[in-house]
mmCIF file with all atom_site columns, C-alpha atoms in Angstrom:
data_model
loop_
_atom_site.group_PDB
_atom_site.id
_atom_site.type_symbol
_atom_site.label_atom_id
_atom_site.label_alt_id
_atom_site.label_comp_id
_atom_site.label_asym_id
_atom_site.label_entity_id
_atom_site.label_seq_id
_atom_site.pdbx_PDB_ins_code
_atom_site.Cartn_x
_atom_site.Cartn_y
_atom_site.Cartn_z
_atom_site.occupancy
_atom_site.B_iso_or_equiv
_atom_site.pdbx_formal_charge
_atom_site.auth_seq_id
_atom_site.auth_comp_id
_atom_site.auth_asym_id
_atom_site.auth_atom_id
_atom_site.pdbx_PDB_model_num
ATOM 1   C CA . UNK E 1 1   ? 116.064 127.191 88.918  1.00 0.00 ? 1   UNK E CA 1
ATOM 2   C CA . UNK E 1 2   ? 113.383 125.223 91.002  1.00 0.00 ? 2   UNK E CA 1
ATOM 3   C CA . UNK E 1 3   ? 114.324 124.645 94.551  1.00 0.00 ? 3   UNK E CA 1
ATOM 4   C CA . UNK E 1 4   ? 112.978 121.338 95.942  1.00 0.00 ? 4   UNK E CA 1
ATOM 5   C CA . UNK E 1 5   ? 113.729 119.865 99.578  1.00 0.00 ? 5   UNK E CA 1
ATOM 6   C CA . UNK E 1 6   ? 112.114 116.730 100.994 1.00 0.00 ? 6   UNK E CA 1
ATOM 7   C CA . UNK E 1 7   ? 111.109 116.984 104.767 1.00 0.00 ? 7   UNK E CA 1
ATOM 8   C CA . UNK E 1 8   ? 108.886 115.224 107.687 1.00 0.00 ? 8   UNK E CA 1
ATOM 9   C CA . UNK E 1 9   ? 105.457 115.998 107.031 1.00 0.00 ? 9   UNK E CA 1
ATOM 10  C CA . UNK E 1 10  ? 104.848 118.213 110.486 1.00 0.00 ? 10  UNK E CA 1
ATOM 11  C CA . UNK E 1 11  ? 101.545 118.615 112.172 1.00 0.00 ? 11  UNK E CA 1
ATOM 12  C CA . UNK E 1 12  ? 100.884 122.068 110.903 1.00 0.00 ? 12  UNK E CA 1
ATOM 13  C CA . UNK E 1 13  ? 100.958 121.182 107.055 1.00 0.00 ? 13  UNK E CA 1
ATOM 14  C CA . UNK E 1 14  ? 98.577  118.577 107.685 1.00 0.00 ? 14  UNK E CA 1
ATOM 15  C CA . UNK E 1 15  ? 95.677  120.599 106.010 1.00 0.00 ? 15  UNK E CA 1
ATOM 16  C CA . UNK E 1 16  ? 97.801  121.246 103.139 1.00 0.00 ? 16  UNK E CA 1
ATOM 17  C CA . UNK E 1 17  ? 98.599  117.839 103.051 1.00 0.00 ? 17  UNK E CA 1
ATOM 18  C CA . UNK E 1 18  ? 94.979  116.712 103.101 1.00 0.00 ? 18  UNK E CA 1
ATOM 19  C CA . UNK E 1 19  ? 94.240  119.322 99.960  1.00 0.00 ? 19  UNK E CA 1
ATOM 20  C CA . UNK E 1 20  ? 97.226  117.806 98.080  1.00 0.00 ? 20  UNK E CA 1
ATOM 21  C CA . UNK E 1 21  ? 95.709  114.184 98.780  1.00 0.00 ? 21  UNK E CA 1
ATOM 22  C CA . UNK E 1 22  ? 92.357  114.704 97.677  1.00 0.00 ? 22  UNK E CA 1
ATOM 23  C CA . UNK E 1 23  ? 94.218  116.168 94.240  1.00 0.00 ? 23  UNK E CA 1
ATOM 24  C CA . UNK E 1 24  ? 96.734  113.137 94.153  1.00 0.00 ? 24  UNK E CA 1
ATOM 25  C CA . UNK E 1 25  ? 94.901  110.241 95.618  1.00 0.00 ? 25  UNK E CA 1
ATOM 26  C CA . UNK E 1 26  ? 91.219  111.369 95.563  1.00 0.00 ? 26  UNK E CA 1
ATOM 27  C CA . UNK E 1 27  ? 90.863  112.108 99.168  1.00 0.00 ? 27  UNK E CA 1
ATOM 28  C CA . UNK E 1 28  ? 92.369  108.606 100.520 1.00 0.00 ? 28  UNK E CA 1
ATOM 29  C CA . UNK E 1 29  ? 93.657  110.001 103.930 1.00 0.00 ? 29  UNK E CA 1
ATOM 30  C CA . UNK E 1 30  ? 91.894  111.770 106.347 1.00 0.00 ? 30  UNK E CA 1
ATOM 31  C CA . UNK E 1 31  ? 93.603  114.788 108.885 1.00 0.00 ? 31  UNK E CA 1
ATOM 32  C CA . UNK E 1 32  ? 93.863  112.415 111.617 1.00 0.00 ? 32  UNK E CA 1
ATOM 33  C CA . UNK E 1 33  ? 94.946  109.919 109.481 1.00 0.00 ? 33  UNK E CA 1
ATOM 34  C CA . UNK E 1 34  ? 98.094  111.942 108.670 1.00 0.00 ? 34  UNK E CA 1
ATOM 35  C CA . UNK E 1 35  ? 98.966  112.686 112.423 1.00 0.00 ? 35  UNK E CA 1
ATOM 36  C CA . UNK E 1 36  ? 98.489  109.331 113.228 1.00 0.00 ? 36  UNK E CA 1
ATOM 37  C CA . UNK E 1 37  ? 101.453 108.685 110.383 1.00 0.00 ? 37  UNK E CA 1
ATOM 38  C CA . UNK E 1 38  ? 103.621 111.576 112.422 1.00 0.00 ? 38  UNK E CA 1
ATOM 39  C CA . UNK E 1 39  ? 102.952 110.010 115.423 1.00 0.00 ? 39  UNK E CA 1
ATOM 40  C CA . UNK E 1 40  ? 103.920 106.688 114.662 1.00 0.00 ? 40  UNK E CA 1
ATOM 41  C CA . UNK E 1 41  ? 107.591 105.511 114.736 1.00 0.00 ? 41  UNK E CA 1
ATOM 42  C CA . UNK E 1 42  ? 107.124 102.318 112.514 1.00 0.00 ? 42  UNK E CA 1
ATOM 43  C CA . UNK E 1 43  ? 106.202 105.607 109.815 1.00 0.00 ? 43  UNK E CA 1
ATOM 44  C CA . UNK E 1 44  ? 108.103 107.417 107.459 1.00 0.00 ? 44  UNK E CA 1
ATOM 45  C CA . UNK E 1 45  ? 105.803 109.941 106.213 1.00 0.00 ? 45  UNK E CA 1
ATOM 46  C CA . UNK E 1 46  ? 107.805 112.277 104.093 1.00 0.00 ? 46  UNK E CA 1
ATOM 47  C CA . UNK E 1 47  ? 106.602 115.663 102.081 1.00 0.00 ? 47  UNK E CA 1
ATOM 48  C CA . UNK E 1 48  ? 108.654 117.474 98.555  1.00 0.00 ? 48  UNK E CA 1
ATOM 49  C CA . UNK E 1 49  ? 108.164 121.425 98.939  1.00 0.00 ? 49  UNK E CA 1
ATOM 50  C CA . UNK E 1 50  ? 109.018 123.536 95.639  1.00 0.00 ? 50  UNK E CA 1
ATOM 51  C CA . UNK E 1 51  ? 109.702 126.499 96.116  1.00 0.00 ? 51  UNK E CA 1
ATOM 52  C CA . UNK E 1 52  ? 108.976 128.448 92.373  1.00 0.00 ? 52  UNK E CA 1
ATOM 53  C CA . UNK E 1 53  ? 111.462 131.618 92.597  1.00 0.00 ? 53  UNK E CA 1
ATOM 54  C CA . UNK E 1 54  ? 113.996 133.237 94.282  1.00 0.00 ? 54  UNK E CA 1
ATOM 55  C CA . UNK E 1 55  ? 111.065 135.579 95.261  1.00 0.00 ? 55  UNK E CA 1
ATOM 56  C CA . UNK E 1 56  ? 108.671 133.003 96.767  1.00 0.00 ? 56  UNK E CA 1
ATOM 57  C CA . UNK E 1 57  ? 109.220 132.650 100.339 1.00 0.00 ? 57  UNK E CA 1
ATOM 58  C CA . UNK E 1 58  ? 106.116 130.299 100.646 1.00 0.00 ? 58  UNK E CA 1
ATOM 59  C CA . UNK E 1 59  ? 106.788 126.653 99.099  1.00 0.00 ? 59  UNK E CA 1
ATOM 60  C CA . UNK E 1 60  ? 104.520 124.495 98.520  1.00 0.00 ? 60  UNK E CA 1
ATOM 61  C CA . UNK E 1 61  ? 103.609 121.003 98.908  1.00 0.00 ? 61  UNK E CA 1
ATOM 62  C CA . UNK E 1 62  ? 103.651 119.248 95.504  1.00 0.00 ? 62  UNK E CA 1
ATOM 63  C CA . UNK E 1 63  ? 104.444 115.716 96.887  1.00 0.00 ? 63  UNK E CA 1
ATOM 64  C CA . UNK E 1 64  ? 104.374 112.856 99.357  1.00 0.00 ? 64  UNK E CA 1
ATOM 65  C CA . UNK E 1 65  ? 105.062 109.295 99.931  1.00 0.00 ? 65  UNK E CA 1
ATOM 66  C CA . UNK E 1 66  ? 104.848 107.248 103.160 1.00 0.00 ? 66  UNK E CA 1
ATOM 67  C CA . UNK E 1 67  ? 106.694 103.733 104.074 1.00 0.00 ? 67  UNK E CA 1
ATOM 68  C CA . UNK E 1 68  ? 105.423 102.059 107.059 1.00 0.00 ? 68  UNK E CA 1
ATOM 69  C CA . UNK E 1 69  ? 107.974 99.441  108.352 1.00 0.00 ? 69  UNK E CA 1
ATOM 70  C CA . UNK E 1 70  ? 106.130 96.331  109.676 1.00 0.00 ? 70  UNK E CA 1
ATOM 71  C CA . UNK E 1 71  ? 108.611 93.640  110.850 1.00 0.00 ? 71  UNK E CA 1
ATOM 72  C CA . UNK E 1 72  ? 111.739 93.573  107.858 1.00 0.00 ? 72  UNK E CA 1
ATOM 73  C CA . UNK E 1 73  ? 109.280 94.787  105.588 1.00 0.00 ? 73  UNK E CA 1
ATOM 74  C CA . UNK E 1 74  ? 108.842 98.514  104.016 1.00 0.00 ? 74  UNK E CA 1
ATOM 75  C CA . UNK E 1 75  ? 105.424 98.644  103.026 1.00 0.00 ? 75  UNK E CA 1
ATOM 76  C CA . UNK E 1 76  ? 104.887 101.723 100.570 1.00 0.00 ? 76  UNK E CA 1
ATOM 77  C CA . UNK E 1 77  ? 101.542 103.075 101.473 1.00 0.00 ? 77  UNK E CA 1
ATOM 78  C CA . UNK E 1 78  ? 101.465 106.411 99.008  1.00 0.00 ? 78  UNK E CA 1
ATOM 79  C CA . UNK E 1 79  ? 103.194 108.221 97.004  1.00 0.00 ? 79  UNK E CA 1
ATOM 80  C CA . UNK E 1 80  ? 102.030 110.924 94.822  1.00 0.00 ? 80  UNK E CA 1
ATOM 81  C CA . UNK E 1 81  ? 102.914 113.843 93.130  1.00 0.00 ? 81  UNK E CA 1
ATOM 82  C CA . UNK E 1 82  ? 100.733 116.941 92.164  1.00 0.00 ? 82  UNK E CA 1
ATOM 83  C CA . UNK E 1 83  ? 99.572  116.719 88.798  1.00 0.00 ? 83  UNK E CA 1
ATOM 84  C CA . UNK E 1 84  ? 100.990 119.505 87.502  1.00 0.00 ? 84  UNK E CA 1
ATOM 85  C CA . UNK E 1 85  ? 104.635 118.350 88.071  1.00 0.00 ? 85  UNK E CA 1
ATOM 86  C CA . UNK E 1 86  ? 104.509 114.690 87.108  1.00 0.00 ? 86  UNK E CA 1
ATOM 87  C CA . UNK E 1 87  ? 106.597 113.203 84.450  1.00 0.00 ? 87  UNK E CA 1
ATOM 88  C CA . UNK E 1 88  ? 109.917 114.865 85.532  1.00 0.00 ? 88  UNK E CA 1
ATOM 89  C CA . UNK E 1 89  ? 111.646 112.648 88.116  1.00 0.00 ? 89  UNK E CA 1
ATOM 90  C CA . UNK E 1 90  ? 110.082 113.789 91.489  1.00 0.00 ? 90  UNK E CA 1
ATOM 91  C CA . UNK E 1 91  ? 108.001 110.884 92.005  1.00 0.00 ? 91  UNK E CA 1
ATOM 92  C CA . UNK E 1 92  ? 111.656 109.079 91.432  1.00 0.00 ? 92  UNK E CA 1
ATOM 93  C CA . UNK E 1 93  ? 112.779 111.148 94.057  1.00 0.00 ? 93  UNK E CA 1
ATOM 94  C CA . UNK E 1 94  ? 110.575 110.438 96.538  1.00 0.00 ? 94  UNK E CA 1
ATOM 95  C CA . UNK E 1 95  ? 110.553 106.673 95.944  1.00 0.00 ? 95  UNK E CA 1
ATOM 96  C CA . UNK E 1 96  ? 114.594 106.534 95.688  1.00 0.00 ? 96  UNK E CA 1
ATOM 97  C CA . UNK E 1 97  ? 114.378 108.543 99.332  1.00 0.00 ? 97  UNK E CA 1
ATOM 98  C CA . UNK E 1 98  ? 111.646 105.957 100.705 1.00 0.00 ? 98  UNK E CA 1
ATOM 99  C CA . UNK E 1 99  ? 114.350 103.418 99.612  1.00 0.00 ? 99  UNK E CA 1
ATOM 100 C CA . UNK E 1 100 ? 117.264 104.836 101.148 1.00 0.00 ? 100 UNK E CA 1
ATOM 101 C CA . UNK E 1 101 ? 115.436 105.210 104.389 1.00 0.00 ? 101 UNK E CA 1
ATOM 102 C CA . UNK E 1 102 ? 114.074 101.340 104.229 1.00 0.00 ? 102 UNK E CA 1
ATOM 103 C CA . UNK E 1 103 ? 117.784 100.194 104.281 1.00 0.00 ? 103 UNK E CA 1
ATOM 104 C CA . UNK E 1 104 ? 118.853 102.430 107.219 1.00 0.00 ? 104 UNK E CA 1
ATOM 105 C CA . UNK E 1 105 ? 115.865 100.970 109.093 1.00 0.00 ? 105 UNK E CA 1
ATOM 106 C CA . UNK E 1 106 ? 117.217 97.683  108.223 1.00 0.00 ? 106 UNK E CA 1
ATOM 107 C CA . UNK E 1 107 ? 114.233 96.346  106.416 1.00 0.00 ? 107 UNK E CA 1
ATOM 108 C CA . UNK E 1 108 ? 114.708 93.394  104.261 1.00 0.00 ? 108 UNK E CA 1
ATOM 109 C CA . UNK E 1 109 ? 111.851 93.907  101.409 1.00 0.00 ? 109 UNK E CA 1
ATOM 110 C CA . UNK E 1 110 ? 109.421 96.525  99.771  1.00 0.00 ? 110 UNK E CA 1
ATOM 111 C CA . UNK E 1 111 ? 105.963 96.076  98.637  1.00 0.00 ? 111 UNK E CA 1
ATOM 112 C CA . UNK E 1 112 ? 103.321 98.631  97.751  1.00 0.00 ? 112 UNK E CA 1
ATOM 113 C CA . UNK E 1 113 ? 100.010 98.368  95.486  1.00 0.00 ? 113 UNK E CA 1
ATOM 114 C CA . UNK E 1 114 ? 99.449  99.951  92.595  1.00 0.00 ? 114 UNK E CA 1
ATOM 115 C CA . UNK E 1 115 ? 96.026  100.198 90.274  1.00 0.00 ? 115 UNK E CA 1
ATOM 116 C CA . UNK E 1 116 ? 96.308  97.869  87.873  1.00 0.00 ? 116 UNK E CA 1
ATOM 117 C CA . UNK E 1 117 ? 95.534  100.711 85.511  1.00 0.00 ? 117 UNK E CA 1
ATOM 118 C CA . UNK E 1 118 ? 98.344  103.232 86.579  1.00 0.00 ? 118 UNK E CA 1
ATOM 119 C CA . UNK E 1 119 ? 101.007 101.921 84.141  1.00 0.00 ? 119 UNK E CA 1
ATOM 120 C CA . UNK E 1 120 ? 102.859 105.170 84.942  1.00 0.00 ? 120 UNK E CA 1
ATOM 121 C CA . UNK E 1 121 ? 103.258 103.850 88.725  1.00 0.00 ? 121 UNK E CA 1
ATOM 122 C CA . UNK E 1 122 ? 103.796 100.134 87.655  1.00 0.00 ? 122 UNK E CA 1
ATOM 123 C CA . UNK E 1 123 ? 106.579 101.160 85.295  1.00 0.00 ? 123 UNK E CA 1
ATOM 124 C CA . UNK E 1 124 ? 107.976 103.413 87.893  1.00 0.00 ? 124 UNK E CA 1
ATOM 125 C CA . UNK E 1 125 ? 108.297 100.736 90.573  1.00 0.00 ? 125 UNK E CA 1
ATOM 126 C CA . UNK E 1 126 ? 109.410 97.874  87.875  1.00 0.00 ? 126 UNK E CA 1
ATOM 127 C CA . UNK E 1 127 ? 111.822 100.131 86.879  1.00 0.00 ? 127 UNK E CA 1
ATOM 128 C CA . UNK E 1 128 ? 113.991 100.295 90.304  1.00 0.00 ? 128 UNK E CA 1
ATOM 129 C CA . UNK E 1 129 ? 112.890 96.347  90.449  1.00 0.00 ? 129 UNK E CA 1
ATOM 130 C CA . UNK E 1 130 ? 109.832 96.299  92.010  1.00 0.00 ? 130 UNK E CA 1
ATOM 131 C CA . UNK E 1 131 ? 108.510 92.503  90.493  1.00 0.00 ? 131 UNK E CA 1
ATOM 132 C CA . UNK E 1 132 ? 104.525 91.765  90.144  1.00 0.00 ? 132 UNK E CA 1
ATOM 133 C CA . UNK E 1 133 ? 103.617 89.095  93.025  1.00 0.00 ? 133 UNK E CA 1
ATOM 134 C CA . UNK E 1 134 ? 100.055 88.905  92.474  1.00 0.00 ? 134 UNK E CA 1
ATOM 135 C CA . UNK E 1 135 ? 96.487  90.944  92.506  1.00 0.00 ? 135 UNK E CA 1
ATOM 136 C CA . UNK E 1 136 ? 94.060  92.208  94.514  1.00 0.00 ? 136 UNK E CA 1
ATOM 137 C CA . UNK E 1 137 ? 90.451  91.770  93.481  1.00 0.00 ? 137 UNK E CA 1
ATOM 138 C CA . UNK E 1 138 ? 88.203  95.174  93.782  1.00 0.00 ? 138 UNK E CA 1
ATOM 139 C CA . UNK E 1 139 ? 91.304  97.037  96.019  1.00 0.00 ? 139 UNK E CA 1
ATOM 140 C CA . UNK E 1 140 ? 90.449  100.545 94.781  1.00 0.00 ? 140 UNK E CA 1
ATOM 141 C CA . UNK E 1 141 ? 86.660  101.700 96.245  1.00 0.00 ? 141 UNK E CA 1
ATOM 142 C CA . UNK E 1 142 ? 84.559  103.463 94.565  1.00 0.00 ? 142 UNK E CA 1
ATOM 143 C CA . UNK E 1 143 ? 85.730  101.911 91.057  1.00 0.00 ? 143 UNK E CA 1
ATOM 144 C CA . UNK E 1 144 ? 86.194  98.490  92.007  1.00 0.00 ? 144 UNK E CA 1
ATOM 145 C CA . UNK E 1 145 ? 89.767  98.758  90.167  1.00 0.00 ? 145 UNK E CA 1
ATOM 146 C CA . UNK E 1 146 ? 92.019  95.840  90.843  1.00 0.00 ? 146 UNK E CA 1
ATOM 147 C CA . UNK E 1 147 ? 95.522  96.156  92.601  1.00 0.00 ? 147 UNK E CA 1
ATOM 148 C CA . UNK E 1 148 ? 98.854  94.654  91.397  1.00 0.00 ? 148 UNK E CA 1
ATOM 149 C CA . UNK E 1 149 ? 100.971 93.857  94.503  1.00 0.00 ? 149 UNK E CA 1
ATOM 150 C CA . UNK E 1 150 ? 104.804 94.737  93.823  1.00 0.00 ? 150 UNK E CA 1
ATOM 151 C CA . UNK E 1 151 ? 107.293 93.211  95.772  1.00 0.00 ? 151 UNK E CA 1
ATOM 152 C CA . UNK E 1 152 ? 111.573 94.405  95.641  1.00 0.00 ? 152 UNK E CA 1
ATOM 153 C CA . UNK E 1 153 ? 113.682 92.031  97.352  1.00 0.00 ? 153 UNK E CA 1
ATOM 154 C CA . UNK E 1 154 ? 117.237 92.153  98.785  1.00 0.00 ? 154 UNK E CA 1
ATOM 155 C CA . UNK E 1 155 ? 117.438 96.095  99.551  1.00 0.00 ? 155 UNK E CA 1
ATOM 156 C CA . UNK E 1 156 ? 119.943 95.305  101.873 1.00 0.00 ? 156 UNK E CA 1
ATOM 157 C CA . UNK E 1 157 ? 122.671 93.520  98.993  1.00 0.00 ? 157 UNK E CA 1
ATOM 158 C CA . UNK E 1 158 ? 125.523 95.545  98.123  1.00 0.00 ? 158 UNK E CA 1
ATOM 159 C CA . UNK E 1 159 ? 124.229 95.243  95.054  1.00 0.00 ? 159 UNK E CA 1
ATOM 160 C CA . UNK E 1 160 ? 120.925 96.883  95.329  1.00 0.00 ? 160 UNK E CA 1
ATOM 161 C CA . UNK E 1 161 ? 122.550 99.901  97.621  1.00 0.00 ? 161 UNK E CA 1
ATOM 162 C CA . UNK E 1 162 ? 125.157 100.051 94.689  1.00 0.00 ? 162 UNK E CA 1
ATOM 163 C CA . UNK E 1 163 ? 122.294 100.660 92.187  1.00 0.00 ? 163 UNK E CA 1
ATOM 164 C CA . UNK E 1 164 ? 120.431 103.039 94.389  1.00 0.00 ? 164 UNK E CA 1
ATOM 165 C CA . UNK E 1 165 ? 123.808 105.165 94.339  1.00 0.00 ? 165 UNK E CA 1
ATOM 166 C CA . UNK E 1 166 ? 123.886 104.938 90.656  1.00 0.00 ? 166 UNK E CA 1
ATOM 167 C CA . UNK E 1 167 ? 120.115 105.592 90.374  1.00 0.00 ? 167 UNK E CA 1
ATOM 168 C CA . UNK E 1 168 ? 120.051 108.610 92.692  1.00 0.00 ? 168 UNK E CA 1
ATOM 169 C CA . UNK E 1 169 ? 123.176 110.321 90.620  1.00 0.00 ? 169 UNK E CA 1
ATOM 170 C CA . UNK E 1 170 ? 121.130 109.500 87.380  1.00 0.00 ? 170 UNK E CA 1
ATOM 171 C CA . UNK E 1 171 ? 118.055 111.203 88.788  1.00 0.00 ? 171 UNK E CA 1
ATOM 172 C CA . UNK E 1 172 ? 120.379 114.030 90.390  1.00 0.00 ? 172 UNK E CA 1
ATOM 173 C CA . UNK E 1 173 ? 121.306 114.744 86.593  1.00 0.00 ? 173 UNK E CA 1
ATOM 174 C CA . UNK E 1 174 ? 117.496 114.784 85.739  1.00 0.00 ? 174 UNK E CA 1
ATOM 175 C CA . UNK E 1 175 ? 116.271 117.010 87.915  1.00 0.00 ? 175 UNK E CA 1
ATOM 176 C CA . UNK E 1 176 ? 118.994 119.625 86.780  1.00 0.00 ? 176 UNK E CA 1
ATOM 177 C CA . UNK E 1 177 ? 118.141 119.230 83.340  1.00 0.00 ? 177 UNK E CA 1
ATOM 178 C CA . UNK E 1 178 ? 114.718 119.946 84.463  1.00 0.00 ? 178 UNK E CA 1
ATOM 179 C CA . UNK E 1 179 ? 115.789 123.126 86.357  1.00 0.00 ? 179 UNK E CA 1
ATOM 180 C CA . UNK E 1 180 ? 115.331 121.671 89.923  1.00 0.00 ? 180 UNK E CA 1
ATOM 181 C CA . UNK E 1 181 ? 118.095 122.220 92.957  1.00 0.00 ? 181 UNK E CA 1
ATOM 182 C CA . UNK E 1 182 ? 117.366 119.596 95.146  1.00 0.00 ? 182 UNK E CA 1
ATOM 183 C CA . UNK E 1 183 ? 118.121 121.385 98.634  1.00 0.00 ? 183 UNK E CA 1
ATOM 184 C CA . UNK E 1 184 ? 119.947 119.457 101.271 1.00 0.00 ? 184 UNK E CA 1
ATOM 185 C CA . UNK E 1 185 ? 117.836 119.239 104.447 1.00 0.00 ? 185 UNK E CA 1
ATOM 186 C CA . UNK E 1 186 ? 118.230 116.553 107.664 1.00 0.00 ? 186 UNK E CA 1
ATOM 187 C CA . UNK E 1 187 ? 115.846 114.263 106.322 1.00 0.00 ? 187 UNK E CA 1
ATOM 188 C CA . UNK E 1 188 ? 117.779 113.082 102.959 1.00 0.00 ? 188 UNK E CA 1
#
């Protein structure tokens, strides 16, 4: 069994952070970037540690995802998970937590961008009912890659907090099957 726990990115994992962005997201953040994020209330920026074994008392960093809240809106500004654990319901994770802290800060929406060419991400989002709202022309530098702009609506319904306890219990049952413990910490 894989023991996972999501946490506040703190100022001393920064650098392993920065090594897990530049894997992820090609080196979009900088160091001071990332403190800024800690720094700033209007910021959620949120790390997923696995630890490997029993006999591994050093975890590692193997994802991330940040929410900045700007007015009633949660604006999803990254989210990634280290290649070599993709495809297994930690991205899920991380999104489902960035939800679940959007509605306790009240927020009304969430948007985020996403490469027109990741259909992994788009059918991710669409799948928790993120909805395309439009594009953005040459987004992504140096490829020139245009963005789709996802919008959710209504996280604050009884309906959508109803699905997100149904969605989390689904995902809870994934993660098992994939041999992950999900350990309880403060943040989720």
């Amino acid at each position: 069994m894989k023991k996972v726990a999501i946490n506040l990115l703190t100022p001393a994992e920064v650098p392993e952070m920065v090594r897990l962005d530049r894997i992820c997201l090609g080196g979009l953040w900088t160091e001071e970037a990332y403190l800024r994020e800690i720094e700033s209330d209007k910021s959620t920026l949120i790390i997923l540690r696995l630890w490997e074994s029993e006999l591994n008392n050093q975890p590692q960093i193997i994802g991330m995802a940040c929410l900045w809240s700007i007015l009633e809106e949660a604006h999803i500004t990254l989210l990634g998970i280290h290649p070599a654990h993709r495809h297994q319901g930690l991205g899920q994770l991380l999104l489902l937590t960035l939800l679940k802290d959007a509605i306790a800060r009240q927020l009304e929406w969430a948007t985020l961008e996403a490469n027109e060419y990741n259909l992994a991400a788009i059918n991710l989002y669409q799948k928790y009912g993120f909805q395309i709202a439009g594009k953005r022309k040459n987004y992504y530098q140096p490829t020139g890659d245009n963005a789709l702009v996802l919008w959710l609506k209504g996280i604050q319904q009884d309906t959508f907090k109803c699905n997100l306890i149904q969605w989390q219990q689904h995902l809870s049952d994934r993660l098992r099957a994939n041999s992950y413990y999900l350990k309880q910490n403060k943040f989720c």
